[in-house]
Amino acid sequence: MNASTKPKLRVATATLAGCFGCHMSFLDIDERLFELMELVEFDRSPLTDIKHCGPCDIGIIEGGLCNAENVHVLQEFRANCRILIALGACAVNGGLPAQRNHLSLALILEEVYHAQHGLVDGFIPNDPELPLPLDKVHPIHEVVKIDYFIPGCPPSGDAIWKVLTDLLAGREPQLGHGLLHYD
Amino acid sequence: MTEDSKIAASFELDGKTIPFTEGQTIIQAAMAAGEYIPHLCFNPEFKPHGSCKICTVKADGRQTASCTSLAQPGMVVESDTPALNEERRALLQMLFVEGNHFCPSCEKSGNCQLQATAYELEMMSPHFDQFYPDRPLDASHHEYLLDLNRCILCSLCVRASRDVDAKNVFALAGRGIKTHLIVNAKSGRLADTDFSGDDKAAHVCPVGVIIKKRVGFSVPIGQRSFDEHPIGAAPHPDNRDD
Ligand code: SF4
Ligand code: SF4
Ligand code: FES
C-alpha cells in the first residue's frame, strides 16, 4: 500500500435472511471494485470469510431477521460499525421471507417437514447447531438503529455505488429518481 | 357561475402565481397550472374524499387538505417545504406498515402512485414497526383479482363504482384501524358481484389492489410509467392502468 495515501476505511458486510442477491448486486459495480479497493478494506464479509466483525467504519447488512443468529450478527455489527446500512428490500421491510408472517411458525414447520405430500417419516430438525427461527420475520431497523437505507430487490450496483461514494466523500447519501427503487 | 366570477382570481403557491376559477380547490387549480401537490385519495375525475392527507398544504398559515379546500383570491399557499414533506413522508410510512407492500412481487410496481409518491418524497425506509396484517386475497373473479394487502382505503373504487358505474360494488366497512374494503355480495367474493372489467372502478385503484389477471408483468419492471418519469413530472400522474 502506498504509505502517503489516507488510511483505508474498514467495511464489513453480512447476509441475514436474504438471498445473497444484494451482495451479487454489490459485485455488479464491476471494475469500480478496483477503485473501491483503493479506499476501503474488508472486515467480516462473505468476500473475506472473516468470522467476526471488528471495529469498522461502515457495516452493510443484507436481509432481515428470521432467526436468533441473525439477531446476534446484527447486534455484533451495530456494536462495531460507526455507520450501519440496511441493504435491500429484506433488510428494509422484511421482504420475501416476511411473506410467511401471516402464517403461524408451527404450521409452516409442520407443513414443510411433516405434512407435505411426498414426505416420508419427516421430522422437524432440532439440532442444537441450528439457530431457532423467530416467530415472525422482522426488518433490521426494528431491532437496532440503522443509519442509512438502500431499498430495492436488489438495489442496483449503481445505487450501492452512489451511497458508498457519497459516504466516502463525506456527503449525505442521496438516491435520486432512477436509483431509488423498491422493486 | 357567471362569466365575471371566472376571471382573474389567483393565489400564490410556493411563490408562483396560480390562477383559479371560483369553486376550484387548491389542488385543482395547481394541477391545471401544471404544479404537482402530492396526493393519493384525490383524482381529478372524482369528488374529493379528503382522507389520506398527503395533499396537506399550509394556506395562509393554516394546514389544510388542498383537495378539499377552495382556492381563495390572494391566498398564500406553501406546499413543497421540508416540514410538510416530512409530515407527508410519515403518513406514507404509516400507509406502508399498515398494509403488506412487497413491491418486488407487486403487479403494480412502477405504475403505483403510493410507491411513486414515496420515491418523490424520498422515503428511504418504513421507519415504523411493520403491522404485517393478515389480509385476504380474492381471486374468485375470472378477469380481476383483489389483493387487499395493498389497499390504502382511498375509496376511489367506491366512488367510481357508485358515481360512474352506478353499481356500488365496493364499500369501506368498519372504523379506525379496522376499516377495510368490502364488496357487495353475501359471499364477500368479487365473482358474486356485477363487477366487470369495463367498469370505471376496474381502472382507478392508485395501488395494486384491483388487478387484471394474466397481464401483470407484460411490461417488465423497470420500464413502467414512474420508472420513466417521477410522479411530480409525469404527464398523467393519475389512473395508471398499464
Ligand atoms: S401497491 Fe404499490 S407500494 Fe404496495 S406493493 Fe404494490 S407497488 Fe408497492
Ligand atoms: S382497492 Fe384501491 S381504489 Fe379501492 S379503496 Fe383500496 S386502494 Fe383505494
Ligand atoms: S389527496 Fe387530499 S386528502 Fe388525500
XYZ file of C-alpha atoms in Angstrom, chain B residues 17-215:
199
model
C -48.971 32.774 -9.129
C -51.733 30.243 -9.743
C -54.923 31.428 -11.487
C -58.207 29.797 -10.488
C -61.900 29.955 -11.160
C -64.438 30.138 -8.379
C -65.232 26.763 -6.908
C -61.856 25.229 -7.709
C -59.942 23.622 -4.901
C -56.299 24.479 -4.317
C -55.105 21.192 -5.835
C -57.389 21.503 -8.881
C -56.042 24.947 -9.674
C -52.470 23.832 -9.018
C -52.826 20.831 -11.333
C -54.441 22.927 -14.031
C -51.385 25.195 -13.825
C -49.066 22.183 -14.126
C -47.963 22.243 -10.491
C -47.710 18.994 -8.540
C -49.001 18.655 -4.992
C -48.524 15.094 -3.672
C -51.878 13.295 -3.291
C -53.306 9.791 -3.136
C -57.065 9.765 -2.496
C -57.656 12.670 -4.878
C -58.252 12.014 -8.545
C -59.346 14.943 -10.713
C -62.198 12.881 -12.181
C -63.902 12.332 -8.833
C -65.377 14.247 -5.917
C -62.669 14.687 -3.263
C -62.658 12.378 -0.255
C -60.106 14.195 1.890
C -58.928 11.138 3.778
C -55.236 10.496 3.102
C -53.989 13.997 3.994
C -50.937 13.590 1.761
C -52.071 16.737 -0.083
C -51.841 18.847 3.083
C -50.554 22.360 2.447
C -50.222 25.473 4.557
C -52.776 28.007 3.341
C -52.391 31.418 4.949
C -50.521 29.723 7.772
C -53.122 27.009 8.422
C -52.599 23.365 7.492
C -55.399 22.022 5.342
C -56.091 19.332 2.757
C -55.620 21.017 -0.612
C -58.046 18.601 -2.287
C -60.963 19.807 -0.176
C -60.043 23.474 0.429
C -61.327 26.030 -2.031
C -58.825 28.411 -3.550
C -59.283 31.996 -2.355
C -58.019 35.157 -4.017
C -54.698 36.320 -2.638
C -54.202 33.215 -0.524
C -50.565 32.313 0.228
C -50.047 28.556 -0.022
C -46.929 26.611 0.894
C -46.584 23.033 -0.304
C -43.055 21.944 -1.150
C -41.451 22.724 2.215
C -39.179 20.452 4.294
C -41.666 20.458 7.195
C -44.712 19.496 5.090
C -42.756 16.895 3.155
C -41.573 15.392 6.436
C -45.175 15.021 7.586
C -46.210 13.578 4.219
C -43.373 11.084 4.474
C -44.582 9.996 7.926
C -48.110 9.475 6.531
C -46.697 7.388 3.684
C -44.653 5.327 6.127
C -47.800 4.607 8.128
C -49.623 3.515 4.966
C -46.752 1.193 4.105
C -46.525 -0.500 7.525
C -50.301 -0.815 7.946
C -50.564 -2.982 4.854
C -48.326 -5.563 3.234
C -46.430 -3.790 0.475
C -43.978 -6.200 -1.024
C -43.222 -4.197 -4.161
C -40.863 -6.705 -5.846
C -43.777 -9.103 -6.429
C -46.499 -6.499 -6.988
C -48.017 -6.248 -10.466
C -48.493 -2.508 -9.937
C -44.867 -1.746 -9.119
C -43.632 1.104 -11.283
C -47.213 2.209 -12.011
C -48.198 2.658 -8.381
C -48.985 6.101 -7.006
C -48.173 5.159 -3.420
C -44.737 3.901 -4.418
C -44.078 6.786 -6.813
C -45.119 9.337 -4.196
C -42.783 7.644 -1.712
C -39.955 7.939 -4.271
C -40.833 11.569 -4.853
C -40.682 12.286 -1.130
C -37.530 10.181 -0.723
C -38.966 7.689 1.716
C -35.922 5.516 2.394
C -37.458 3.178 4.975
C -40.808 2.354 6.572
C -39.427 3.798 9.839
C -42.287 2.414 11.970
C -42.719 -1.210 13.038
C -44.493 -3.338 10.445
C -48.044 -4.461 11.290
C -47.906 -7.433 8.905
C -51.710 -7.689 8.959
C -53.414 -10.835 7.748
C -55.489 -9.618 4.811
C -57.338 -11.675 2.212
C -56.738 -12.068 -1.485
C -59.852 -12.614 -3.595
C -59.106 -14.339 -6.905
C -62.693 -15.516 -7.469
C -63.463 -13.252 -10.435
C -62.419 -14.663 -13.802
C -60.830 -11.437 -15.027
C -59.741 -9.457 -11.957
C -58.232 -10.170 -8.565
C -58.347 -8.156 -5.367
C -55.199 -8.138 -3.266
C -56.347 -6.361 -0.132
C -52.846 -6.471 1.358
C -52.194 -3.287 -0.602
C -55.424 -1.331 -0.018
C -54.866 2.203 1.287
C -58.615 2.862 1.727
C -58.619 5.822 -0.642
C -62.237 4.997 -1.657
C -61.626 5.734 -5.338
C -63.094 2.366 -6.343
C -66.093 3.075 -4.093
C -66.646 6.466 -5.717
C -66.138 5.130 -9.243
C -68.497 2.194 -8.783
C -71.182 4.332 -7.135
C -70.928 7.587 -9.094
C -69.850 6.421 -12.560
C -70.837 2.755 -12.898
C -73.988 3.099 -10.732
C -73.245 -0.317 -9.267
C -71.984 0.067 -5.692
C -69.672 -2.927 -5.957
C -67.266 -1.592 -3.296
C -67.646 -0.048 0.161
C -65.479 0.775 3.130
C -66.613 -1.025 6.280
C -65.505 -0.822 9.911
C -63.901 2.116 11.712
C -60.446 3.395 12.551
C -57.713 0.814 12.206
C -60.390 -1.812 11.479
C -61.575 -0.001 8.313
C -61.445 -2.325 5.341
C -62.743 -2.690 1.817
C -65.709 -4.987 1.200
C -67.574 -5.999 -1.925
C -71.311 -6.044 -2.353
C -72.100 -9.771 -2.268
C -73.366 -12.013 0.517
C -70.448 -14.348 -0.067
C -67.979 -11.419 0.072
C -66.496 -12.598 -3.230
C -65.942 -10.335 -6.225
C -67.176 -13.082 -8.572
C -70.613 -12.831 -6.967
C -70.995 -9.101 -7.712
C -71.852 -7.449 -11.032
C -68.292 -6.080 -11.289
C -66.886 -6.067 -14.803
C -63.593 -5.117 -16.417
C -65.424 -2.368 -18.309
C -66.329 -0.617 -15.059
C -64.596 2.632 -14.209
C -63.919 1.052 -10.817
C -61.665 -1.502 -12.500
C -59.286 1.267 -13.549
C -58.981 3.755 -10.690
C -57.068 1.994 -7.943
C -53.896 4.037 -7.359
C -52.162 0.989 -5.861
C -52.055 -2.725 -6.621
C -55.404 -3.971 -5.259
C -57.716 -4.240 -8.293
C -55.518 -6.174 -10.666
C -56.327 -7.509 -14.129
C -55.315 -11.123 -14.333
C -52.744 -12.518 -16.754
C -51.189 -9.186 -17.795
